[in-house]
PDB file of C-alpha atoms in Angstrom:
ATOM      1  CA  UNK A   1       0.000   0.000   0.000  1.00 44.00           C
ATOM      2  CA  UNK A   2       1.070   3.341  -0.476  1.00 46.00           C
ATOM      3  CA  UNK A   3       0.087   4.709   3.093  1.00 45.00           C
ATOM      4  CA  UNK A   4      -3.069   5.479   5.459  1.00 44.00           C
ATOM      5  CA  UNK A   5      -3.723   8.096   2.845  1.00 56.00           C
ATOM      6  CA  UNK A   6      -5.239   5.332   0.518  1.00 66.00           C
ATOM      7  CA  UNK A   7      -8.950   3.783   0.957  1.00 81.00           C
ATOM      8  CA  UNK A   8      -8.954   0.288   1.497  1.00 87.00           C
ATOM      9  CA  UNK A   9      -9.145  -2.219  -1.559  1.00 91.00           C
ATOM     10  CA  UNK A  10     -11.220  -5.352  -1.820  1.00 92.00           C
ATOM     11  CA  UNK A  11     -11.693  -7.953  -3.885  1.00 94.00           C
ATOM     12  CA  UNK A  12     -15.362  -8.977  -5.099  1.00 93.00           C
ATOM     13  CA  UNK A  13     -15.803 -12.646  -4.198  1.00 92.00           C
ATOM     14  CA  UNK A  14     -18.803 -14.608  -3.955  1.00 89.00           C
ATOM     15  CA  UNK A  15     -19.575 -13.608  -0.383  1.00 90.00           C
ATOM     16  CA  UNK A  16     -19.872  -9.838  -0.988  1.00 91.00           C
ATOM     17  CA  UNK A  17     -20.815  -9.616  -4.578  1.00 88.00           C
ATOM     18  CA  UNK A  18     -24.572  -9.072  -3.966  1.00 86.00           C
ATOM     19  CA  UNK A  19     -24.077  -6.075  -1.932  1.00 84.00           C
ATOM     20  CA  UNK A  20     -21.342  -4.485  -3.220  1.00 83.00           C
ATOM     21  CA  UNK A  21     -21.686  -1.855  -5.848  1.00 76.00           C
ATOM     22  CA  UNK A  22     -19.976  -2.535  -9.537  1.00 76.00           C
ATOM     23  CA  UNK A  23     -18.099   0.843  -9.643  1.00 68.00           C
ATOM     24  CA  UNK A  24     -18.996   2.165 -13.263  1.00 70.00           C
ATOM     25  CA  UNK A  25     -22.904   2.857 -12.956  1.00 64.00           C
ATOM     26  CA  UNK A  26     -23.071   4.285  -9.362  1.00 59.00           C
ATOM     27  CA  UNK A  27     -25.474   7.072 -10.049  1.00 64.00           C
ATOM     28  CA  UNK A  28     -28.470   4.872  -9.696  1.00 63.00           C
ATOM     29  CA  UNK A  29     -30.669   4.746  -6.691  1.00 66.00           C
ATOM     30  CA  UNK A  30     -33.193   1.749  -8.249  1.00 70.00           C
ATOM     31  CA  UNK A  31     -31.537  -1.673  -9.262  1.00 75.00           C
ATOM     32  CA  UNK A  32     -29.813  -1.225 -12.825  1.00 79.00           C
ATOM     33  CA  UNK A  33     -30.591  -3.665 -15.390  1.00 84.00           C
ATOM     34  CA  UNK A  34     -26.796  -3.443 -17.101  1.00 87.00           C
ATOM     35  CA  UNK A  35     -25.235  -3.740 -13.997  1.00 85.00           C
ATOM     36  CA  UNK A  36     -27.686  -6.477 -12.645  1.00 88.00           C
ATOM     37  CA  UNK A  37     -26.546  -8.616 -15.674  1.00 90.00           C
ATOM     38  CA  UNK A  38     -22.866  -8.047 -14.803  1.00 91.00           C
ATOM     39  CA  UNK A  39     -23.527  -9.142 -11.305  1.00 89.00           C
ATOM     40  CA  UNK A  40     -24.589 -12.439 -12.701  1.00 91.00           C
ATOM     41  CA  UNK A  41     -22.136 -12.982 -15.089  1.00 92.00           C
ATOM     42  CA  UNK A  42     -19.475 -12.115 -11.997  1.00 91.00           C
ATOM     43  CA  UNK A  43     -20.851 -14.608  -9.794  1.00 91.00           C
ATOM     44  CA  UNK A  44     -20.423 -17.411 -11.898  1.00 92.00           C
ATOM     45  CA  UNK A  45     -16.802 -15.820 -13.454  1.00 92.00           C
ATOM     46  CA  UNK A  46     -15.585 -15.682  -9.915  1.00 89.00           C
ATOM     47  CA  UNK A  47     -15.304 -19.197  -9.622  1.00 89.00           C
ATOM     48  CA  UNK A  48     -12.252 -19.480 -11.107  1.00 90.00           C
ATOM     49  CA  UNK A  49      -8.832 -16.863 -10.943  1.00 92.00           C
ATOM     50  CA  UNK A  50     -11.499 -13.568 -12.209  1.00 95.00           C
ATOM     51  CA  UNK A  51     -10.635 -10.363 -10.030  1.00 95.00           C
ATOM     52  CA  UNK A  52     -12.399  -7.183  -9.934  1.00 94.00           C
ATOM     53  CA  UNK A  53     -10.490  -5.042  -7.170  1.00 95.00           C
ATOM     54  CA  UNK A  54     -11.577  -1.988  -5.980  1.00 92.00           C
ATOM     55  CA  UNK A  55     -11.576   0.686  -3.592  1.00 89.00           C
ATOM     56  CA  UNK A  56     -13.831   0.139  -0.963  1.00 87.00           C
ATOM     57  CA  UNK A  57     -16.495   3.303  -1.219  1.00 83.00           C
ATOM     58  CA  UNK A  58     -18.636   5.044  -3.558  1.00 81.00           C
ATOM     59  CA  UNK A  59     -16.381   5.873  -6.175  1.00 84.00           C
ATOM     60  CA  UNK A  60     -14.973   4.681  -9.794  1.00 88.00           C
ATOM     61  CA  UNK A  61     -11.567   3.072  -8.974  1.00 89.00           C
ATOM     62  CA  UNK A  62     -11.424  -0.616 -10.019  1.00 92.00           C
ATOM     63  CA  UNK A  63      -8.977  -3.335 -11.933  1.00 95.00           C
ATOM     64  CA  UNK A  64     -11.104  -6.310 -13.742  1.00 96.00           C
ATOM     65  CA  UNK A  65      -8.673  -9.653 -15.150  1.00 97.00           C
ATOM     66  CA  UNK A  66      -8.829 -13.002 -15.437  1.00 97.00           C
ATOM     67  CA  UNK A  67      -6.789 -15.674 -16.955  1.00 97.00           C
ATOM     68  CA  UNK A  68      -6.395 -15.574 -20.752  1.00 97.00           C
ATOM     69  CA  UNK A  69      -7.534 -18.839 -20.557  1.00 96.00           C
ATOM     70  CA  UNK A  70     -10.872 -18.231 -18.766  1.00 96.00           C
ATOM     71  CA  UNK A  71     -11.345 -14.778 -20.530  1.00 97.00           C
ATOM     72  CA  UNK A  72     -13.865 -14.081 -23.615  1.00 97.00           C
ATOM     73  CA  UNK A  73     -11.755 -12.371 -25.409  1.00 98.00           C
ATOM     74  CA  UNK A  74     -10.143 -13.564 -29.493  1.00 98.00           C
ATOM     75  CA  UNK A  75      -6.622 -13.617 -27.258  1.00 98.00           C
ATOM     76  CA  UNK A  76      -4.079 -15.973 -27.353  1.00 97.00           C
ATOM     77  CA  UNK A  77      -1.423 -15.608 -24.802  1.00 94.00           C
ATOM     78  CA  UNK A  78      -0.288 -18.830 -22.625  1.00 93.00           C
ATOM     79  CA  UNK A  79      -0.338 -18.417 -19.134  1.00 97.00           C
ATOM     80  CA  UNK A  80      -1.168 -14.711 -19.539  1.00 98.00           C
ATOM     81  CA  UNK A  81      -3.702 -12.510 -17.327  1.00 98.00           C
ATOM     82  CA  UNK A  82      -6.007 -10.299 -19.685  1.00 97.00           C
ATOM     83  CA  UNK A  83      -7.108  -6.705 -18.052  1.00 97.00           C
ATOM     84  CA  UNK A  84     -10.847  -6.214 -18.955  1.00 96.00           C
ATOM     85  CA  UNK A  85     -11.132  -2.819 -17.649  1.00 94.00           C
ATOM     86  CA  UNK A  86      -8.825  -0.431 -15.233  1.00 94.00           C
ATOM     87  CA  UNK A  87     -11.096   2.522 -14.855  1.00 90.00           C
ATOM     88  CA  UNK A  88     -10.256   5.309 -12.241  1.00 90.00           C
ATOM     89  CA  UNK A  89     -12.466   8.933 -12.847  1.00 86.00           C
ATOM     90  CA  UNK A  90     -13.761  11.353 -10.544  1.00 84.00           C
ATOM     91  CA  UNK A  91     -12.839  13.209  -6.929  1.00 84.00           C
ATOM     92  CA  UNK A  92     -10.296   9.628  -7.156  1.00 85.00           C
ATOM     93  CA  UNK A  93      -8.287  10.478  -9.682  1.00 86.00           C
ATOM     94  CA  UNK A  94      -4.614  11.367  -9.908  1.00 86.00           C
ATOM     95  CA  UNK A  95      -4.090   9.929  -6.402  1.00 86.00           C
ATOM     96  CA  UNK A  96      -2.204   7.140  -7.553  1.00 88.00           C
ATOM     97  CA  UNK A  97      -5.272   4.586  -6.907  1.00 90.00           C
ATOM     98  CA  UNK A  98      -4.818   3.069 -11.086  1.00 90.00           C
ATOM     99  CA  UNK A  99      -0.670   2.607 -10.250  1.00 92.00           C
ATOM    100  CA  UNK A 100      -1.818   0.715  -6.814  1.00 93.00           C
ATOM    101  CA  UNK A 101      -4.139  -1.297  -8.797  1.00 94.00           C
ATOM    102  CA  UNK A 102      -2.169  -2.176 -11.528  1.00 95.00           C
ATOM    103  CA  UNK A 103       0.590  -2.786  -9.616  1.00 95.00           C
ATOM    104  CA  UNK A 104      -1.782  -5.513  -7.608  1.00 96.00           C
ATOM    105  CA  UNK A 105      -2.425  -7.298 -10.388  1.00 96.00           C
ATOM    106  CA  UNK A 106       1.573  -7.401 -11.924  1.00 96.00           C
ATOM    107  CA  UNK A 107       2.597  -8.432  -8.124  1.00 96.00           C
ATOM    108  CA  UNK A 108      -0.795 -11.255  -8.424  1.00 97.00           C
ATOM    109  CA  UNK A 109       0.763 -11.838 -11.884  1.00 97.00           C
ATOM    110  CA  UNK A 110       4.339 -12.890 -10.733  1.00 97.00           C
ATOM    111  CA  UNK A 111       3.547 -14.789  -7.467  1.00 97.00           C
ATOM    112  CA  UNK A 112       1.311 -17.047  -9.428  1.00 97.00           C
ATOM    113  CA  UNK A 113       4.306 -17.643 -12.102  1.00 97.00           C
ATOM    114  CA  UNK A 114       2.512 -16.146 -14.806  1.00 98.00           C
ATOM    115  CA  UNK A 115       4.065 -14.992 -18.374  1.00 98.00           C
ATOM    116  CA  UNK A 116       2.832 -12.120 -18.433  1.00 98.00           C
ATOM    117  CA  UNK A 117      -0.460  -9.481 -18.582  1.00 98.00           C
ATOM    118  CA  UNK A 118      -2.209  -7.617 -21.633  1.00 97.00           C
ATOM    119  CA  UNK A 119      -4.649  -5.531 -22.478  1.00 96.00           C
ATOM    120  CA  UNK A 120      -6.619  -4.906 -25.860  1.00 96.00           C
ATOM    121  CA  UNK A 121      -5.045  -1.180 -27.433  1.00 94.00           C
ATOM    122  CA  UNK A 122      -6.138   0.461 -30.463  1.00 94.00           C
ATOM    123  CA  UNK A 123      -4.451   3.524 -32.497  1.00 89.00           C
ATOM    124  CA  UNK A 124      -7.772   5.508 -32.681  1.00 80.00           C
ATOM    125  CA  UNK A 125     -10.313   4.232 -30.974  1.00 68.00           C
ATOM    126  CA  UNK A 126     -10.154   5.126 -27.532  1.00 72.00           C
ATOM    127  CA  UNK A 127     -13.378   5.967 -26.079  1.00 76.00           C
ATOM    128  CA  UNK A 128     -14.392   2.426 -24.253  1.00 81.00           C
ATOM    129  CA  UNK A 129     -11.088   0.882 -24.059  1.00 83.00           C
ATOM    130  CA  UNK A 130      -8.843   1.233 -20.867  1.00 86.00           C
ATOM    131  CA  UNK A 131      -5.855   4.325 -20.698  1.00 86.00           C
ATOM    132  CA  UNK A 132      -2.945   2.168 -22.698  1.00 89.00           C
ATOM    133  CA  UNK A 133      -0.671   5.514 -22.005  1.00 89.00           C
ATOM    134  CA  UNK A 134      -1.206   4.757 -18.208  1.00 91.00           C
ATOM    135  CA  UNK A 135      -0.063   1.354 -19.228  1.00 92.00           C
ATOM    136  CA  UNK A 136       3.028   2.436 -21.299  1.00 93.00           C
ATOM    137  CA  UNK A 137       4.211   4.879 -18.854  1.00 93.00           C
ATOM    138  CA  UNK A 138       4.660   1.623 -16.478  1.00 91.00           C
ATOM    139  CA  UNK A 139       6.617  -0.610 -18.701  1.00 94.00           C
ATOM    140  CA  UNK A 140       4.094  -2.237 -20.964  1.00 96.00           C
ATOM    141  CA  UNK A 141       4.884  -2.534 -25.108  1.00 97.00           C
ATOM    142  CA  UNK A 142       2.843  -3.366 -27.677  1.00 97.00           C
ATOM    143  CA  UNK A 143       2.303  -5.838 -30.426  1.00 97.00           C
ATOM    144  CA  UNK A 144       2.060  -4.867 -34.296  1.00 96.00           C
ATOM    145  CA  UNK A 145      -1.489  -2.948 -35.526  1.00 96.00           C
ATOM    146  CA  UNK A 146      -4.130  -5.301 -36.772  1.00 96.00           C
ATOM    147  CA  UNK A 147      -5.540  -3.857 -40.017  1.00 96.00           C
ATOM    148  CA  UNK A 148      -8.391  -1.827 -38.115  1.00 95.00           C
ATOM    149  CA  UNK A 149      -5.536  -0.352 -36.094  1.00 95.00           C
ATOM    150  CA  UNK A 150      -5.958  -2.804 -32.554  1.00 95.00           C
ATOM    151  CA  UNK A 151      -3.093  -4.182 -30.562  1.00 96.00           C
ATOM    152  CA  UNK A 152      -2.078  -5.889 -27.404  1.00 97.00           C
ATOM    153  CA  UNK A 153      -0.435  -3.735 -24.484  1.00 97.00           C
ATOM    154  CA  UNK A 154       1.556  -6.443 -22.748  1.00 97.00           C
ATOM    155  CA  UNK A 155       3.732  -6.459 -20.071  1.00 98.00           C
ATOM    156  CA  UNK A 156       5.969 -10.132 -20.184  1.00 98.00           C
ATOM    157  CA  UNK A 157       8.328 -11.253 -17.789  1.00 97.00           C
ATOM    158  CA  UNK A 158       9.969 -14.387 -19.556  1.00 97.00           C
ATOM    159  CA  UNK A 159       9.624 -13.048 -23.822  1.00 97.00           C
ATOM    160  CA  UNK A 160       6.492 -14.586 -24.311  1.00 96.00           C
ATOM    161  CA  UNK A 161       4.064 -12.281 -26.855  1.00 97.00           C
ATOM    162  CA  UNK A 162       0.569 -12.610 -26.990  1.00 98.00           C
ATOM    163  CA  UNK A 163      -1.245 -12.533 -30.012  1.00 98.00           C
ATOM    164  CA  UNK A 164      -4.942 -12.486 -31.810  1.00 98.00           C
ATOM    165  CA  UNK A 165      -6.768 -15.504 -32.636  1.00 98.00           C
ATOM    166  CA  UNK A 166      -6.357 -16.147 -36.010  1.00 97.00           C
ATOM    167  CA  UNK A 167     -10.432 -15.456 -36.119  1.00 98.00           C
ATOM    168  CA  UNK A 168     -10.111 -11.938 -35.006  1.00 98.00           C
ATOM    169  CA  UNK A 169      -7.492 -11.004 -37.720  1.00 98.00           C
ATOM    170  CA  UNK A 170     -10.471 -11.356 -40.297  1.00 98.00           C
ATOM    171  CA  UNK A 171     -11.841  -8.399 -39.329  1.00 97.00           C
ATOM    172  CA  UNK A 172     -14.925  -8.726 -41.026  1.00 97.00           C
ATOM    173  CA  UNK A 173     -18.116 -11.449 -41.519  1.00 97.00           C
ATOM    174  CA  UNK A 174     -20.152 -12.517 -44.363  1.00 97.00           C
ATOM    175  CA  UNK A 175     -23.277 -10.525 -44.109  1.00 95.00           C
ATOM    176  CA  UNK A 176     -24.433  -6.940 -44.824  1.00 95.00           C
ATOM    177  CA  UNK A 177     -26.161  -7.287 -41.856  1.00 95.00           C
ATOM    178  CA  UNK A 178     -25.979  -4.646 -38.648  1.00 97.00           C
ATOM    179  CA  UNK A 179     -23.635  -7.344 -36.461  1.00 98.00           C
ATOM    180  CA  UNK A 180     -22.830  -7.260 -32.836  1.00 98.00           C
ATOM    181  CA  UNK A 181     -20.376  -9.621 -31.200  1.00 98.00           C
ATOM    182  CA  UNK A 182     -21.474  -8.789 -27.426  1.00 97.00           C
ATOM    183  CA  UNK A 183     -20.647 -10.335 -23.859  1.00 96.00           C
ATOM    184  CA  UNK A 184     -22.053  -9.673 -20.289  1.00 94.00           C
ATOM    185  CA  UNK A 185     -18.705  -8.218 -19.187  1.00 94.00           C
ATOM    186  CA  UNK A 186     -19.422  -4.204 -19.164  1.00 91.00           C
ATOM    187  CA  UNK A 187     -22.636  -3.213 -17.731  1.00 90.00           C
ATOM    188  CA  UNK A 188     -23.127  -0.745 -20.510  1.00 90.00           C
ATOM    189  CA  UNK A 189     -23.397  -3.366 -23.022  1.00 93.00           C
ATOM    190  CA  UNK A 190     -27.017  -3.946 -22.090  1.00 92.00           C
ATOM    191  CA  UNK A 191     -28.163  -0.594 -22.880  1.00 92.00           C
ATOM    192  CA  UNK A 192     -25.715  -0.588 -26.469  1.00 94.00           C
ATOM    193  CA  UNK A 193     -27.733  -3.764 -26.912  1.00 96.00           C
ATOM    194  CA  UNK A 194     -31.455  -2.403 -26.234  1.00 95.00           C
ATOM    195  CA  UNK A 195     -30.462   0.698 -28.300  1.00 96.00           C
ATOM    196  CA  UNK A 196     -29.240  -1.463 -31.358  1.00 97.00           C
ATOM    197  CA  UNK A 197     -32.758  -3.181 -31.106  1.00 97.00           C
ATOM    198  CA  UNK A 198     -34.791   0.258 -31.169  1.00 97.00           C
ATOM    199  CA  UNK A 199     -32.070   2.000 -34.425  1.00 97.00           C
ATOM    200  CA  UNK A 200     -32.984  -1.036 -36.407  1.00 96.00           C
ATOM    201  CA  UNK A 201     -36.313  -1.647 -35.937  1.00 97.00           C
ATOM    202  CA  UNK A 202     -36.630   2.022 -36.910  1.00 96.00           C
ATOM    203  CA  UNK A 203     -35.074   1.784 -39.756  1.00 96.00           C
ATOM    204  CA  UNK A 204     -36.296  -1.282 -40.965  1.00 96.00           C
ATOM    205  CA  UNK A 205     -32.576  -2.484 -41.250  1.00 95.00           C
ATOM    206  CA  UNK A 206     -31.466  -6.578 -40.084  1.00 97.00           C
ATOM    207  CA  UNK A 207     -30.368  -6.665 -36.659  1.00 97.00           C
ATOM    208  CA  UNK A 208     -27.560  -9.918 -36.231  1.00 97.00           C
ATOM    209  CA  UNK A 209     -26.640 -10.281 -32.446  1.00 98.00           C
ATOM    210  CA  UNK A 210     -24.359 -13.041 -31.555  1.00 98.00           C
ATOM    211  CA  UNK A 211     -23.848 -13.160 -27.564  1.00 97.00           C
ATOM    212  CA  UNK A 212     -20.437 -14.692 -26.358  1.00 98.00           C
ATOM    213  CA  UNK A 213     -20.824 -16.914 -23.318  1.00 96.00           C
ATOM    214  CA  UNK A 214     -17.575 -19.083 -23.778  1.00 96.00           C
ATOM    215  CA  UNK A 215     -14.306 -19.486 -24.108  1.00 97.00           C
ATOM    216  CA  UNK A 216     -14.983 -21.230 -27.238  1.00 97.00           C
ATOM    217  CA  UNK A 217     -17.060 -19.034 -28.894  1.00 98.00           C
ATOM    218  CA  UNK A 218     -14.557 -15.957 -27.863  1.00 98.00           C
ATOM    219  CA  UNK A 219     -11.750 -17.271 -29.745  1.00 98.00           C
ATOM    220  CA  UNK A 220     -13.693 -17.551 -33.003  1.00 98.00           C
ATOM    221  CA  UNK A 221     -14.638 -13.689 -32.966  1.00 98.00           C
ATOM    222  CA  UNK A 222     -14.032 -11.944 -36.031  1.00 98.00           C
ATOM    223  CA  UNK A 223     -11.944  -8.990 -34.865  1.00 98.00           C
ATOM    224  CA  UNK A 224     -10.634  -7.951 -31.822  1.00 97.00           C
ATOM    225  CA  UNK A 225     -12.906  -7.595 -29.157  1.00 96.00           C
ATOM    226  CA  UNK A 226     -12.962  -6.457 -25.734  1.00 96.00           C
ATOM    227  CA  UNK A 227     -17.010  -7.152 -24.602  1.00 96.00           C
ATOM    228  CA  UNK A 228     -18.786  -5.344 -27.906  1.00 96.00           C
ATOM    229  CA  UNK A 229     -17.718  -5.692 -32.146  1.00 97.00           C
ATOM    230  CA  UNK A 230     -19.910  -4.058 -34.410  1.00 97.00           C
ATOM    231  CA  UNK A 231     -19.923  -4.745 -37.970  1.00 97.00           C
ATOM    232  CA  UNK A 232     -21.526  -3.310 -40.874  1.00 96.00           C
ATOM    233  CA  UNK A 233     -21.562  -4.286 -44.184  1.00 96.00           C
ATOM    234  CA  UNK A 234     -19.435  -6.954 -43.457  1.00 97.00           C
ATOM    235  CA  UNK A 235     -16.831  -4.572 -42.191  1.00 97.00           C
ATOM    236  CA  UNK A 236     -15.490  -4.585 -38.947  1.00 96.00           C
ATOM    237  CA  UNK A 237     -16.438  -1.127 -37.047  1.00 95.00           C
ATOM    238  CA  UNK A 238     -15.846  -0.770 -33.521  1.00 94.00           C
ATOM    239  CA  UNK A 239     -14.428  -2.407 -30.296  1.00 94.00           C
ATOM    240  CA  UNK A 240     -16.546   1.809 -29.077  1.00 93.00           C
ATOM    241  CA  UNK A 241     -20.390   0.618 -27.690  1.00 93.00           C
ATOM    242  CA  UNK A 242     -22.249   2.597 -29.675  1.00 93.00           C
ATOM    243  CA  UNK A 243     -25.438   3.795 -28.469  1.00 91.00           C
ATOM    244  CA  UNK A 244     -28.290   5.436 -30.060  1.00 94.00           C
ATOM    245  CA  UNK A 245     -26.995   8.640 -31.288  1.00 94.00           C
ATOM    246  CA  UNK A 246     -23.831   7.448 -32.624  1.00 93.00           C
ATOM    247  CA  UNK A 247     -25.046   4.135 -33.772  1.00 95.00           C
ATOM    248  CA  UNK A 248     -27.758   6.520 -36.108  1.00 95.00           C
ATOM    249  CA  UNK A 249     -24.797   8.557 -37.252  1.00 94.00           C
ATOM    250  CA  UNK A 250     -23.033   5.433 -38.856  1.00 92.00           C
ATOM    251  CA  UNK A 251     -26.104   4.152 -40.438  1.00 92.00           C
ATOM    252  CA  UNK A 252     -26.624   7.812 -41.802  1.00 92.00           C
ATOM    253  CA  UNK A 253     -23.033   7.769 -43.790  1.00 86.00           C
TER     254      UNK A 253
END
């Protein structure tokens, strides 16, 4: 720990996980729907080596990995941990809270012999994806650009790279069709879900919504993906959840 200064941290485990609050939707008052399904999908992910670590209080300061091998992800990387989401925002930030929390999960890394930790990166597209610079700025590299401009921020402590799936190099599918790749992970996804429902019903445009429940399934994902890929035209989009306003805007172009 870095001193008394610092909140407590705690891990969600099956014990505390119906009372404690999921850190990224903490405006609500009623139960949340998107966060509700997270809950669920928690429960059973906790099972095995999943943490979600976070300060203990009313804020947005958390760390969410599992084992590559566990994780639903197109992500190939023996004996790795993947990083789902580091998110620190608010009165919290800049208070070192993201270094302590990344620096749990290297230090959980190492004492369980692990190769290594990653991250999905992109070039552009930023907006739902976790700070890589944060990342960079404590040792981490990354792998080459994928043709939609995604990479792997990894940080390995024996040489071993990760890589894609050969699946999510595609980076595209064989319909026209408005296509969603989607797990339970995020508990905005529900909402970037309904929304994609309600744009295409609207516009009288086919909806194609494949939800990821397994390993399995994960690795055969058609891009990279980090809980949400959106394709179009048989293009590959967006790793971003779109919801209504922006998912109108690229059906508009």
């Amino acid at each position: 720990g870095l001193g008394d200064v610092y909140k407590r941290q705690i891990n969600l485990n099956t014990d505390n996980i119906e009372n404690e609050h999921l850190c990224c939707i903490i405006r609500t008052k009623t139960k949340h729907e998107g966060v509700e399904t997270k809950r669920r999908w928690l429960k059973k992910e906790l099972t095995h080596h999943h943490i979600f670590r976070k300060i203990d209080d009313k804020v947005t300061a958390f760390i969410e990995y599992d084992e590559v091998e566990n994780a639903l992800v197109p992500v190939v990387a023996d004996n790795f941990y993947y990083i789902y989401c580091l998110w620190v925002t608010g009165d919290v930030k800049g208070k070192g809270y993201g270094k302590e929390l990344l620096e749990y999960a290297i230090n959980d890394a190492k004492a369980n012999h692990k190769s290594g930790i990653c991250m999905l990166g992109a070039t552009k597209q930023k907006a739902w994806l976790s700070s890589e610079a944060f990342l960079l700025k404590n040792g981490f590299k990354v792998t080459p650009d994928t043709a939609a401009g995604y990479h792997l921020v990894y940080l390995s402590f024996d040489g071993t790279i990760p890589t894609f799936s050969s699946d999510a190099l595609k980076e595209s599918v064989s319909t026209n069709d408005l296509t969603i790749y989607y797990s339970d992970q995020c508990p905005f996804i529900l909402k970037a879900i309904n929304d994609a429902v309600k744009v295409t019903k609207e516009r009288n445009i086919p909806l194609n919504l494949i939800h990821i429940t397994s390993r399995t399934e994960a690795l055969k994902i058609p891009a990279p993906f980090n809980n949400y890929a959106l394709f179009y035209k048989g293009k590959f989009i967006t790793v971003n959840l779109l919801q209504e306003a922006l998912l109108n805007k690229l059906l508009d172009k």
